[in-house]
């Protein structure tokens, strides 16, 4: 297995919140560069950086005005070149975010498109006439407020489509000029040494060509996300999305060793189709968000491993994600006590893991007071728990002012959180029992034990509160077991025959030295996870 992205541990950086070198309270590229030593120390292989392109920041960078430049807030193209070179010197690959579904409404393309009905770029976006009664062309809803996804443009007398904010008009990828212009952006960055792209909401890019209404969602109830009043049948994962996937992949394949990661929130069988086939390869890694959207319970996690192992096509490679910049942090969803188990799972299950910055410390979502709210989603749909600020708070580097994220006297764009003095990278580094020490140790074990990367992965049991899975083949010297206790009580678990009387603990999530093993069973402390191997 030679592909680097199969062996890699990806580390997701939300650039506004990682490290502020310029002193304006917002993270930047030079800040990331300053912290490469930490990332190398941790042992990760690649960073994925959320968008840093010029943007009015209506959606904090996911509204792009120029895909081939860097917003001055984050630095310059020269800073990016420098970051790529330095990261490579630290043996760290660089993955950028590609935002194909929409641009900013201030992008020169959209300004042209909007200027008149016969502008050559009119068709670069989706413009439609109103219905005879003046209402929007169909019932599609915007993700961020659940109101119509169509915005009326008075001056040209048509509506344009926006899946997200009205400041984020959707691009029409069925227009060959759009397709070429967008794919050229990938080429632009690949030539500068970027190692891959995470493709934003890739599964939404192709919509129903006939613009048919979405069926009403019979399960929707007040208090739920208002955009789910209709299903998304005609606005996501449509049949011809595989064409789009292929365009992305073909472009990456013009270069050597590049990775493409698609952002999609789909069931595992649906997601598996985004790998394409050996003759029609699509994404290397279609993001697997199942653990973000389902319960952290032994039975459920076991079922997901088994299902994913059965659905990933032979030419494909699994991947797992626990947290990202859009959803509550894992340690908050699953509970602080289970945070370590989550990361033991992520770093020992088969597939490429993506670590969200700060999760390695055990960071929780940080409450953000109403008067400090920044996220447009929270501002447009308040009180539904959809706001993303709490998961985007600054990385904690040390116990100093602003947790070392920005200089004293500068207000960070989001609060660092009250517990930053006690929970930060510097303190965690010095504590051999910290979650950071555990994550670092697991990364090292993954690097030194090939079975954790390429060995098979089989669930042995997931009844009650204990999940037990095996890496590698039974009776082989290299085989390992992972046991996770999902409960706050002590639990005992039987070991498989080849481990009975010959099991040795490689790591406990408690990070506290040797721990008694009985002959045929093992006792897990409350919320404890164990990595076992056979005694040599
Ligand atoms: C993706 C991004 C999210 C963004 C949205 C619109 O879901 O992860 O942060 O708001 O796309 O671009």
Short mmCIF file of C-alpha atoms and ligand atoms in Angstrom, two decimals:
data_model
loop_
_atom_site.label_atom_id
_atom_site.label_comp_id
_atom_site.label_asym_id
_atom_site.label_seq_id
_atom_site.Cartn_x
_atom_site.Cartn_y
_atom_site.Cartn_z
CA UNK A 1 0.00 0.00 0.00
CA UNK A 2 1.87 3.03 -1.19
CA UNK A 3 -0.67 5.84 -1.48
CA UNK A 4 0.27 8.40 1.17
CA UNK A 5 -3.31 9.36 1.94
CA UNK A 6 -4.11 5.79 3.00
CA UNK A 7 -1.41 5.96 5.67
CA UNK A 8 -1.94 9.60 6.51
CA UNK A 9 -3.49 11.19 9.55
CA UNK A 10 -5.20 14.38 8.41
CA UNK A 11 -5.42 17.36 10.75
CA UNK A 12 -8.19 19.86 10.01
CA UNK A 13 -7.32 23.50 10.66
CA UNK A 14 -9.98 26.19 10.85
CA UNK A 15 -7.59 29.00 9.91
CA UNK A 16 -9.40 31.84 11.68
CA UNK A 17 -8.87 29.98 14.93
CA UNK A 18 -5.52 28.22 14.83
CA UNK A 19 -2.86 30.88 15.40
CA UNK A 20 -2.88 34.64 14.96
CA UNK A 21 0.57 35.87 13.93
CA UNK A 22 -0.56 39.32 12.76
CA UNK A 23 -2.21 40.31 16.04
CA UNK A 24 -5.69 41.16 14.76
CA UNK A 25 -7.49 38.46 16.76
CA UNK A 26 -7.96 36.24 13.69
CA UNK A 27 -5.73 33.31 12.75
CA UNK A 28 -3.61 33.43 9.59
CA UNK A 29 -1.17 31.53 7.38
CA UNK A 30 1.94 32.74 9.14
CA UNK A 31 0.33 31.58 12.35
CA UNK A 32 -0.10 28.08 10.94
CA UNK A 33 3.52 28.18 9.78
CA UNK A 34 4.66 29.05 13.31
CA UNK A 35 2.87 26.00 14.67
CA UNK A 36 4.21 23.44 12.20
CA UNK A 37 6.68 22.23 14.83
CA UNK A 38 3.77 21.29 17.08
CA UNK A 39 2.03 19.43 14.25
CA UNK A 40 5.22 17.57 13.42
CA UNK A 41 5.72 16.76 17.11
CA UNK A 42 2.15 15.40 17.23
CA UNK A 43 2.96 13.25 14.23
CA UNK A 44 0.19 14.11 11.78
CA UNK A 45 0.85 13.78 8.04
CA UNK A 46 -1.36 16.36 6.35
CA UNK A 47 -3.22 19.54 7.17
CA UNK A 48 -6.52 20.48 5.56
CA UNK A 49 -7.08 24.22 5.81
CA UNK A 50 -10.63 25.59 5.52
CA UNK A 51 -10.87 28.39 2.88
CA UNK A 52 -8.39 31.26 2.99
CA UNK A 53 -9.33 32.90 -0.33
CA UNK A 54 -10.46 36.53 -0.62
CA UNK A 55 -13.95 36.75 0.77
CA UNK A 56 -16.40 39.27 2.22
CA UNK A 57 -16.67 36.61 5.02
CA UNK A 58 -20.47 36.39 4.93
CA UNK A 59 -19.88 32.66 5.56
CA UNK A 60 -16.33 33.05 6.87
CA UNK A 61 -14.49 32.23 3.68
CA UNK A 62 -16.99 29.83 2.10
CA UNK A 63 -18.07 32.84 0.00
CA UNK A 64 -15.12 33.28 -2.35
CA UNK A 65 -14.42 36.28 -4.59
CA UNK A 66 -11.17 35.00 -6.11
CA UNK A 67 -10.19 31.34 -5.88
CA UNK A 68 -6.61 31.99 -6.93
CA UNK A 69 -5.64 34.50 -4.29
CA UNK A 70 -5.44 34.71 -0.49
CA UNK A 71 -7.48 37.08 1.66
CA UNK A 72 -5.21 39.74 3.21
CA UNK A 73 -6.70 38.74 6.56
CA UNK A 74 -4.89 35.41 6.18
CA UNK A 75 -1.81 36.64 4.30
CA UNK A 76 -0.81 36.45 0.65
CA UNK A 77 -0.12 33.90 -2.08
CA UNK A 78 3.56 34.26 -1.11
CA UNK A 79 2.63 33.25 2.46
CA UNK A 80 0.80 30.23 1.10
CA UNK A 81 3.81 29.27 -1.05
CA UNK A 82 5.96 29.63 2.01
CA UNK A 83 3.57 27.57 4.16
CA UNK A 84 3.47 24.79 1.56
CA UNK A 85 7.27 24.70 1.38
CA UNK A 86 7.70 24.76 5.15
CA UNK A 87 5.00 22.16 5.70
CA UNK A 88 6.72 19.90 3.20
CA UNK A 89 10.00 20.43 5.02
CA UNK A 90 8.16 19.20 8.12
CA UNK A 91 6.93 16.15 6.13
CA UNK A 92 3.40 17.54 6.24
CA UNK A 93 1.18 17.62 3.14
CA UNK A 94 -1.17 20.52 2.48
CA UNK A 95 -4.81 20.05 1.50
CA UNK A 96 -6.87 23.12 0.61
CA UNK A 97 -10.61 23.61 0.56
CA UNK A 98 -12.26 23.92 -2.86
CA UNK A 99 -15.67 25.59 -2.87
CA UNK A 100 -17.32 24.61 -6.18
CA UNK A 101 -21.02 24.91 -5.39
CA UNK A 102 -21.12 28.69 -5.13
CA UNK A 103 -19.10 31.88 -5.15
CA UNK A 104 -19.57 35.11 -3.27
CA UNK A 105 -22.16 37.47 -4.72
CA UNK A 106 -19.23 39.89 -4.94
CA UNK A 107 -17.21 37.57 -7.19
CA UNK A 108 -16.52 39.36 -10.53
CA UNK A 109 -18.21 36.45 -12.33
CA UNK A 110 -21.44 37.02 -10.45
CA UNK A 111 -21.26 40.80 -10.85
CA UNK A 112 -21.04 40.25 -14.61
CA UNK A 113 -23.73 37.58 -14.57
CA UNK A 114 -26.06 39.87 -12.70
CA UNK A 115 -25.37 42.91 -14.87
CA UNK A 116 -27.78 41.97 -17.67
CA UNK A 117 -29.72 39.07 -19.07
CA UNK A 118 -27.50 38.90 -22.14
CA UNK A 119 -24.17 39.10 -20.36
CA UNK A 120 -21.92 36.22 -21.54
CA UNK A 121 -21.66 35.02 -17.94
CA UNK A 122 -25.42 35.11 -17.31
CA UNK A 123 -25.61 31.33 -17.60
CA UNK A 124 -22.67 30.80 -15.19
CA UNK A 125 -25.20 30.91 -12.36
CA UNK A 126 -28.80 29.66 -12.18
CA UNK A 127 -31.18 32.41 -13.25
CA UNK A 128 -34.90 31.65 -13.61
CA UNK A 129 -38.12 33.47 -14.37
CA UNK A 130 -40.71 33.72 -11.62
CA UNK A 131 -43.85 31.62 -11.72
CA UNK A 132 -46.81 33.49 -13.29
CA UNK A 133 -47.83 34.71 -9.81
CA UNK A 134 -44.35 36.16 -9.27
CA UNK A 135 -43.25 33.52 -6.78
CA UNK A 136 -39.91 31.64 -6.97
CA UNK A 137 -39.48 29.03 -9.72
CA UNK A 138 -39.68 26.04 -7.34
CA UNK A 139 -39.83 25.12 -3.64
CA UNK A 140 -36.12 24.63 -2.99
CA UNK A 141 -35.01 26.00 0.38
CA UNK A 142 -31.83 27.64 1.57
CA UNK A 143 -29.86 25.55 4.09
CA UNK A 144 -29.24 28.49 6.37
CA UNK A 145 -32.69 29.91 6.99
CA UNK A 146 -35.19 27.48 5.47
CA UNK A 147 -36.61 30.26 3.30
CA UNK A 148 -36.69 30.11 -0.51
CA UNK A 149 -33.32 29.31 -2.08
CA UNK A 150 -34.22 31.82 -4.83
CA UNK A 151 -33.39 35.51 -4.51
CA UNK A 152 -35.24 38.04 -6.64
CA UNK A 153 -33.08 40.41 -8.65
CA UNK A 154 -35.08 43.53 -9.38
CA UNK A 155 -32.85 44.97 -12.08
CA UNK A 156 -32.98 41.97 -14.44
CA UNK A 157 -36.36 40.59 -13.33
CA UNK A 158 -35.24 37.04 -12.54
CA UNK A 159 -34.43 34.89 -9.53
CA UNK A 160 -31.01 33.36 -8.82
CA UNK A 161 -30.38 30.19 -6.85
CA UNK A 162 -28.49 30.11 -3.56
CA UNK A 163 -28.32 26.84 -1.61
CA UNK A 164 -26.71 28.66 1.31
CA UNK A 165 -26.72 32.44 1.96
CA UNK A 166 -28.07 34.83 -0.64
CA UNK A 167 -24.47 36.10 -0.67
CA UNK A 168 -23.48 32.65 -2.03
CA UNK A 169 -25.06 32.25 -5.50
CA UNK A 170 -24.82 28.71 -6.91
CA UNK A 171 -22.59 28.11 -9.93
CA UNK A 172 -23.99 26.33 -12.97
CA UNK A 173 -21.56 23.45 -13.57
CA UNK A 174 -23.57 22.33 -16.59
CA UNK A 175 -22.04 25.30 -18.41
CA UNK A 176 -18.73 24.01 -19.88
CA UNK A 177 -17.04 27.39 -19.34
CA UNK A 178 -17.81 27.25 -15.62
CA UNK A 179 -16.49 23.74 -15.42
CA UNK A 180 -13.22 24.66 -17.14
CA UNK A 181 -12.73 27.86 -15.16
CA UNK A 182 -13.29 26.00 -11.89
CA UNK A 183 -11.08 23.04 -12.75
CA UNK A 184 -8.32 25.49 -13.71
CA UNK A 185 -8.37 26.69 -10.11
CA UNK A 186 -7.45 23.20 -8.95
CA UNK A 187 -4.62 23.18 -11.49
CA UNK A 188 -3.44 26.58 -10.28
CA UNK A 189 -2.95 25.33 -6.72
CA UNK A 190 -1.70 21.87 -7.68
CA UNK A 191 1.08 23.59 -9.65
CA UNK A 192 1.98 25.53 -6.52
CA UNK A 193 2.52 22.27 -4.67
CA UNK A 194 -0.81 21.71 -2.92
CA UNK A 195 -1.28 17.99 -2.25
CA UNK A 196 -5.02 17.73 -2.47
CA UNK A 197 -8.44 19.26 -2.00
CA UNK A 198 -11.37 18.80 0.29
CA UNK A 199 -14.32 19.62 -1.93
CA UNK A 200 -17.01 21.61 -0.14
CA UNK A 201 -20.55 20.16 -0.30
CA UNK A 202 -19.52 18.21 -3.38
CA UNK A 203 -22.76 16.21 -3.35
CA UNK A 204 -24.87 19.34 -3.84
CA UNK A 205 -23.14 20.69 -6.92
CA UNK A 206 -25.40 19.05 -9.54
CA UNK A 207 -29.09 19.74 -9.07
CA UNK A 208 -32.04 18.28 -10.92
CA UNK A 209 -31.72 19.59 -14.49
CA UNK A 210 -35.50 20.06 -14.71
CA UNK A 211 -35.60 22.07 -11.44
CA UNK A 212 -38.44 19.88 -10.13
CA UNK A 213 -39.88 20.71 -6.71
CA UNK A 214 -38.53 18.78 -3.73
CA UNK A 215 -41.12 16.49 -2.10
CA UNK A 216 -42.55 17.73 1.20
CA UNK A 217 -40.87 16.08 4.19
CA UNK A 218 -43.62 14.31 6.17
CA UNK A 219 -41.33 13.93 9.20
CA UNK A 220 -40.59 17.62 9.65
CA UNK A 221 -41.84 19.22 12.86
CA UNK A 222 -41.55 22.79 14.20
CA UNK A 223 -38.30 23.22 16.10
CA UNK A 224 -36.40 21.18 13.52
CA UNK A 225 -33.99 22.71 11.01
CA UNK A 226 -36.39 24.80 8.89
CA UNK A 227 -34.62 23.87 5.63
CA UNK A 228 -35.75 20.27 6.10
CA UNK A 229 -39.42 21.12 5.51
CA UNK A 230 -38.88 19.64 2.07
CA UNK A 231 -36.62 16.68 1.32
CA UNK A 232 -33.51 17.35 -0.72
CA UNK A 233 -34.23 14.77 -3.39
CA UNK A 234 -33.60 17.13 -6.31
CA UNK A 235 -30.90 19.26 -4.74
CA UNK A 236 -28.33 16.78 -3.49
CA UNK A 237 -26.81 13.47 -4.54
CA UNK A 238 -28.59 13.59 -7.90
CA UNK A 239 -27.71 10.93 -10.48
CA UNK A 240 -25.23 13.05 -12.45
CA UNK A 241 -23.16 14.04 -9.41
CA UNK A 242 -20.85 11.25 -10.51
CA UNK A 243 -19.95 13.30 -13.58
CA UNK A 244 -18.83 16.12 -11.34
CA UNK A 245 -16.86 13.75 -9.11
CA UNK A 246 -15.13 12.42 -12.17
CA UNK A 247 -14.13 15.89 -13.42
CA UNK A 248 -12.51 16.59 -10.07
CA UNK A 249 -10.71 13.27 -10.04
CA UNK A 250 -9.52 13.53 -13.65
CA UNK A 251 -8.07 16.95 -12.90
CA UNK A 252 -6.26 15.68 -9.80
CA UNK A 253 -4.95 12.73 -11.82
CA UNK A 254 -3.28 15.13 -14.27
CA UNK A 255 -0.79 15.53 -11.41
CA UNK A 256 1.01 12.98 -9.27
CA UNK A 257 -0.02 11.80 -5.84
CA UNK A 258 -2.89 14.19 -5.22
CA UNK A 259 -5.83 13.39 -2.98
CA UNK A 260 -9.47 14.40 -3.41
CA UNK A 261 -11.88 14.37 -0.48
CA UNK A 262 -15.59 14.97 -1.02
CA UNK A 263 -17.76 16.55 1.65
CA UNK A 264 -21.05 14.71 1.87
CA UNK A 265 -23.50 13.79 4.56
CA UNK A 266 -24.83 10.49 3.21
CA UNK A 267 -25.56 6.96 4.41
CA UNK A 268 -22.67 4.51 3.97
CA UNK A 269 -24.17 2.73 0.92
CA UNK A 270 -24.86 6.11 -0.73
CA UNK A 271 -21.39 7.36 0.13
CA UNK A 272 -19.76 4.21 -1.21
CA UNK A 273 -20.97 5.16 -4.70
CA UNK A 274 -18.80 8.29 -4.55
CA UNK A 275 -15.68 6.13 -4.79
CA UNK A 276 -16.80 5.33 -8.35
CA UNK A 277 -15.43 2.13 -9.87
CA UNK A 278 -11.97 0.98 -10.99
CA UNK A 279 -12.71 2.23 -14.51
CA UNK A 280 -14.40 5.38 -13.28
CA UNK A 281 -12.64 6.38 -10.06
CA UNK A 282 -14.20 9.32 -8.24
CA UNK A 283 -13.21 10.62 -4.78
CA UNK A 284 -10.27 9.00 -3.01
CA UNK A 285 -12.01 9.74 0.27
CA UNK A 286 -15.72 10.59 0.32
CA UNK A 287 -16.00 11.91 3.88
CA UNK A 288 -17.71 9.51 6.27
CA UNK A 289 -19.72 11.62 8.72
CA UNK A 290 -21.77 8.78 10.20
CA UNK A 291 -20.21 9.22 13.63
CA UNK A 292 -21.00 12.91 13.56
CA UNK A 293 -24.67 12.25 12.94
CA UNK A 294 -25.35 9.13 14.96
CA UNK A 295 -25.17 8.11 18.59
CA UNK A 296 -21.87 7.18 20.26
CA UNK A 297 -23.04 3.78 21.51
CA UNK A 298 -21.27 0.43 21.37
CA UNK A 299 -23.87 -1.31 19.26
CA UNK A 300 -24.19 1.58 16.84
CA UNK A 301 -20.45 2.13 16.38
CA UNK A 302 -19.94 -1.62 15.91
CA UNK A 303 -22.70 -1.73 13.31
CA UNK A 304 -21.15 1.21 11.45
CA UNK A 305 -17.73 -0.45 11.27
CA UNK A 306 -19.28 -3.65 9.94
CA UNK A 307 -21.44 -1.78 7.46
CA UNK A 308 -18.58 0.37 6.19
CA UNK A 309 -16.25 -2.61 5.84
CA UNK A 310 -18.94 -4.32 3.77
CA UNK A 311 -19.77 -1.33 1.56
CA UNK A 312 -16.41 0.25 0.75
CA UNK A 313 -15.62 -1.02 -2.74
CA UNK A 314 -12.47 -3.00 -3.23
CA UNK A 315 -10.64 -0.15 -4.93
CA UNK A 316 -11.81 2.23 -2.17
CA UNK A 317 -10.39 3.08 1.23
CA UNK A 318 -12.40 3.91 4.37
CA UNK A 319 -12.16 7.12 6.37
CA UNK A 320 -13.65 8.36 9.63
CA UNK A 321 -14.37 11.81 11.06
CA UNK A 322 -15.45 12.70 14.61
CA UNK A 323 -15.63 16.49 14.53
CA UNK A 324 -15.50 19.35 12.08
CA UNK A 325 -16.10 23.09 11.90
CA UNK A 326 -19.84 22.67 11.33
CA UNK A 327 -20.94 20.33 14.12
CA UNK A 328 -20.56 20.22 17.91
CA UNK A 329 -17.20 18.84 19.00
CA UNK A 330 -17.04 15.10 19.58
CA UNK A 331 -16.21 15.52 23.27
CA UNK A 332 -19.36 17.59 23.71
CA UNK A 333 -21.64 15.28 21.72
CA UNK A 334 -20.39 12.04 23.24
CA UNK A 335 -19.58 13.50 26.66
CA UNK A 336 -16.25 14.61 28.05
CA UNK A 337 -15.61 11.15 29.58
CA UNK A 338 -15.83 9.47 26.19
CA UNK A 339 -13.54 11.88 24.32
CA UNK A 340 -10.51 9.62 24.72
CA UNK A 341 -12.39 6.54 23.58
CA UNK A 342 -13.45 8.44 20.47
CA UNK A 343 -9.84 9.15 19.57
CA UNK A 344 -8.69 5.62 20.42
CA UNK A 345 -11.36 4.50 17.97
CA UNK A 346 -10.45 7.05 15.29
CA UNK A 347 -6.77 6.14 15.39
CA UNK A 348 -7.20 2.36 15.46
CA UNK A 349 -10.13 1.69 13.13
CA UNK A 350 -9.29 0.90 9.49
CA UNK A 351 -9.26 4.02 7.33
CA UNK A 352 -7.85 7.52 7.10
CA UNK A 353 -8.64 9.57 10.23
CA UNK A 354 -9.26 13.31 10.24
CA UNK A 355 -8.53 15.06 13.54
CA UNK A 356 -10.23 18.40 14.11
CA UNK A 357 -7.81 20.94 15.65
CA UNK A 358 -8.08 21.08 19.43
CA UNK A 359 -9.89 17.75 19.72
CA UNK A 360 -6.51 16.20 20.52
CA UNK A 361 -6.50 18.27 23.72
CA UNK A 362 -10.02 17.19 24.61
CA UNK A 363 -11.46 20.61 23.77
CA UNK A 364 -15.19 20.94 24.18
CA UNK A 365 -17.54 23.22 22.26
CA UNK A 366 -17.21 26.62 23.98
CA UNK A 367 -20.41 28.51 24.83
CA UNK A 368 -20.50 31.83 22.93
CA UNK A 369 -22.58 34.63 24.48
CA UNK A 370 -25.37 36.04 22.32
CA UNK A 371 -23.63 39.39 21.82
CA UNK A 372 -20.52 37.64 20.46
CA UNK A 373 -22.30 35.40 17.94
CA UNK A 374 -20.61 35.50 14.52
CA UNK A 375 -22.02 32.58 12.57
CA UNK A 376 -24.65 33.53 9.97
CA UNK A 377 -26.42 30.23 10.55
CA UNK A 378 -27.07 31.11 14.20
CA UNK A 379 -28.02 34.66 13.27
CA UNK A 380 -30.54 33.48 10.65
CA UNK A 381 -31.96 30.49 12.55
CA UNK A 382 -31.43 31.49 16.18
CA UNK A 383 -32.03 29.17 19.11
CA UNK A 384 -32.16 25.88 17.18
CA UNK A 385 -28.66 24.88 18.19
CA UNK A 386 -27.38 25.18 14.62
CA UNK A 387 -24.78 27.89 15.34
CA UNK A 388 -21.19 26.84 14.67
CA UNK A 389 -19.22 29.39 16.71
CA UNK A 390 -18.79 27.06 19.73
CA UNK A 391 -16.74 24.59 17.64
CA UNK A 392 -14.65 27.29 16.01
CA UNK A 393 -13.12 28.88 19.12
CA UNK A 394 -9.36 29.53 19.18
CA UNK A 395 -6.83 26.77 19.68
CA UNK A 396 -5.32 26.87 23.17
CA UNK A 397 -1.56 26.96 23.04
CA UNK A 398 -0.63 27.89 26.59
CA UNK A 399 -1.95 29.36 29.84
CA UNK A 400 -0.97 32.91 28.89
CA UNK A 401 -3.27 35.72 27.71
CA UNK A 402 -5.73 34.57 25.03
CA UNK A 403 -4.32 31.06 25.43
CA UNK A 404 -1.35 32.08 23.28
CA UNK A 405 -3.62 32.31 20.21
CA UNK A 406 -3.23 36.07 19.82
CA UNK A 407 -1.27 38.74 21.69
CA UNK A 408 -2.36 40.12 25.04
CA UNK A 409 -4.56 43.16 24.53
CA UNK A 410 -6.07 41.81 21.30
CA UNK A 411 -9.58 40.41 21.46
CA UNK A 412 -9.77 37.02 19.76
CA UNK A 413 -12.62 36.82 17.22
CA UNK A 414 -14.30 34.18 19.43
CA UNK A 415 -13.75 33.60 23.16
CA UNK A 416 -11.00 31.10 24.05
CA UNK A 417 -13.15 29.53 26.81
CA UNK A 418 -12.82 29.68 30.59
CA UNK A 419 -11.00 26.37 30.88
CA UNK A 420 -8.18 27.35 28.51
CA UNK A 421 -5.86 28.02 31.44
CA UNK A 422 -6.18 24.42 32.58
CA UNK A 423 -6.57 22.76 29.19
CA UNK A 424 -4.01 23.82 26.59
CA UNK A 425 -1.25 22.32 24.48
CA UNK A 426 1.65 23.37 26.71
CA UNK A 427 0.20 21.91 29.90
CA UNK A 428 -0.99 18.80 28.09
CA UNK A 429 2.44 18.22 26.58
CA UNK A 430 3.97 18.05 30.05
CA UNK A 431 1.39 15.62 31.38
CA UNK A 432 2.10 12.03 30.31
CA UNK A 433 -1.50 11.12 31.17
CA UNK A 434 -3.14 13.91 29.14
CA UNK A 435 -5.39 13.26 26.17
CA UNK A 436 -2.77 14.95 23.99
CA UNK A 437 -0.15 12.46 25.19
CA UNK A 438 -2.59 9.66 24.41
CA UNK A 439 -3.25 10.94 20.88
CA UNK A 440 0.45 11.40 20.22
CA UNK A 441 1.18 7.88 21.50
CA UNK A 442 -1.57 6.42 19.34
CA UNK A 443 -0.20 8.21 16.29
CA UNK A 444 3.22 6.74 17.02
CA UNK A 445 1.78 3.26 17.53
CA UNK A 446 -0.10 3.56 14.25
CA UNK A 447 3.14 4.43 12.55
CA UNK A 448 5.13 1.60 14.11
CA UNK A 449 2.47 -1.13 13.83
CA UNK A 450 1.54 -1.67 10.21
CA UNK A 451 -1.48 -3.74 11.24
CA UNK A 452 -3.17 -0.56 12.49
CA UNK A 453 -2.99 0.86 8.99
CA UNK A 454 -3.42 -2.02 6.59
CA UNK A 455 -4.70 -4.90 8.72
CA UNK A 456 -8.27 -6.10 8.32
CA UNK A 457 -10.86 -4.76 10.76
CA UNK A 458 -13.52 -7.02 12.28
CA UNK A 459 -16.05 -6.34 15.00
CA UNK A 460 -15.99 -9.17 17.56
CA UNK A 461 -18.76 -7.94 19.82
CA UNK A 462 -20.77 -4.83 20.47
CA UNK A 463 -23.44 -5.97 22.88
CA UNK A 464 -23.99 -4.12 26.14
CA UNK A 465 -21.62 -1.23 26.64
CA UNK A 466 -18.42 -2.73 25.31
CA UNK A 467 -17.28 -2.66 21.71
CA UNK A 468 -14.49 -5.02 20.76
CA UNK A 469 -12.83 -5.13 17.35
CA UNK A 470 -9.80 -6.80 15.91
CA UNK A 471 -7.16 -5.49 13.57
CA UNK A 472 -5.36 -8.07 11.45
CA UNK A 473 -5.94 -11.78 11.17
CA UNK A 474 -6.59 -14.02 14.21
CA UNK A 475 -3.56 -15.98 15.40
CA UNK A 476 -1.16 -13.74 13.51
CA UNK A 477 1.66 -12.21 15.52
CA UNK A 478 0.67 -8.71 14.63
CA UNK A 479 -3.06 -8.90 15.39
CA UNK A 480 -4.44 -6.34 17.86
CA UNK A 481 -7.65 -5.83 19.79
CA UNK A 482 -9.44 -2.64 20.65
CA UNK A 483 -11.94 -2.61 23.53
CA UNK A 484 -14.03 0.44 24.34
CA UNK A 485 -16.16 0.77 27.44
CA UNK A 486 -18.96 3.19 26.60
CA UNK A 487 -20.37 3.22 30.13
CA UNK A 488 -19.45 5.06 33.36
CA UNK A 489 -19.25 1.69 35.11
CA UNK A 490 -16.60 -0.98 35.25
CA UNK A 491 -17.18 -3.72 32.66
CA UNK A 492 -15.61 -7.06 32.03
CA UNK A 493 -15.14 -8.44 28.52
CA UNK A 494 -14.18 -11.90 27.30
CA UNK A 495 -11.16 -12.14 25.08
CA UNK A 496 -11.03 -14.20 21.89
CA UNK A 497 -9.18 -17.53 22.11
CA UNK A 498 -5.92 -16.37 20.56
CA UNK A 499 -5.60 -13.61 23.20
CA UNK A 500 -6.47 -15.72 26.22
CA UNK A 501 -3.53 -15.93 28.56
CA UNK A 502 -1.34 -14.02 26.14
CA UNK A 503 -2.72 -10.50 26.02
CA UNK A 504 -0.66 -7.41 26.72
CA UNK A 505 -1.89 -3.83 27.03
CA UNK A 506 -0.26 -1.51 24.53
CA UNK A 507 -2.29 1.49 25.59
CA UNK A 508 -5.06 2.40 27.99
CA UNK A 509 -6.96 5.65 27.49
CA UNK A 510 -6.10 6.33 31.15
CA UNK A 511 -2.41 6.47 30.16
CA UNK A 512 -1.38 4.95 33.49
CA UNK A 513 1.05 2.11 33.16
CA UNK A 514 0.41 -1.62 33.33
CA UNK A 515 -3.02 -2.89 34.11
CA UNK A 516 -3.97 -6.40 35.24
CA UNK A 517 -5.25 -8.83 32.66
CA UNK A 518 -7.03 -12.00 33.71
CA UNK A 519 -6.60 -15.10 31.70
CA UNK A 520 -9.65 -15.10 29.51
CA UNK A 521 -11.21 -11.73 30.19
CA UNK A 522 -10.29 -8.15 30.79
CA UNK A 523 -11.77 -5.58 33.15
CA UNK A 524 -12.31 -2.14 31.72
CA UNK A 525 -12.55 0.76 34.08
CA UNK A 526 -15.42 3.27 33.65
CA UNK A 527 -15.16 4.91 30.19
CA UNK A 528 -11.88 3.17 29.52
CA UNK A 529 -10.56 2.02 26.17
CA UNK A 530 -7.73 -0.47 25.64
CA UNK A 531 -5.44 -1.41 22.79
CA UNK A 532 -4.13 -4.97 23.25
CA UNK A 533 -1.65 -7.12 21.42
CA UNK A 534 -0.54 -10.70 21.91
CA UNK A 535 2.45 -11.18 24.14
CA UNK A 536 5.49 -12.13 22.15
C1 LIG B 1 -19.97 23.32 3.92
C2 LIG B 1 -18.98 23.94 4.87
C3 LIG B 1 -19.70 24.97 5.71
C4 LIG B 1 -20.22 26.04 4.78
C5 LIG B 1 -21.12 25.44 3.70
C6 LIG B 1 -21.38 26.42 2.59
O1 LIG B 1 -20.94 22.59 4.57
O2 LIG B 1 -18.38 22.95 5.64
O3 LIG B 1 -18.86 25.53 6.67
O4 LIG B 1 -20.96 26.99 5.50
O5 LIG B 1 -20.50 24.32 3.09
O6 LIG B 1 -20.23 26.64 1.84
#
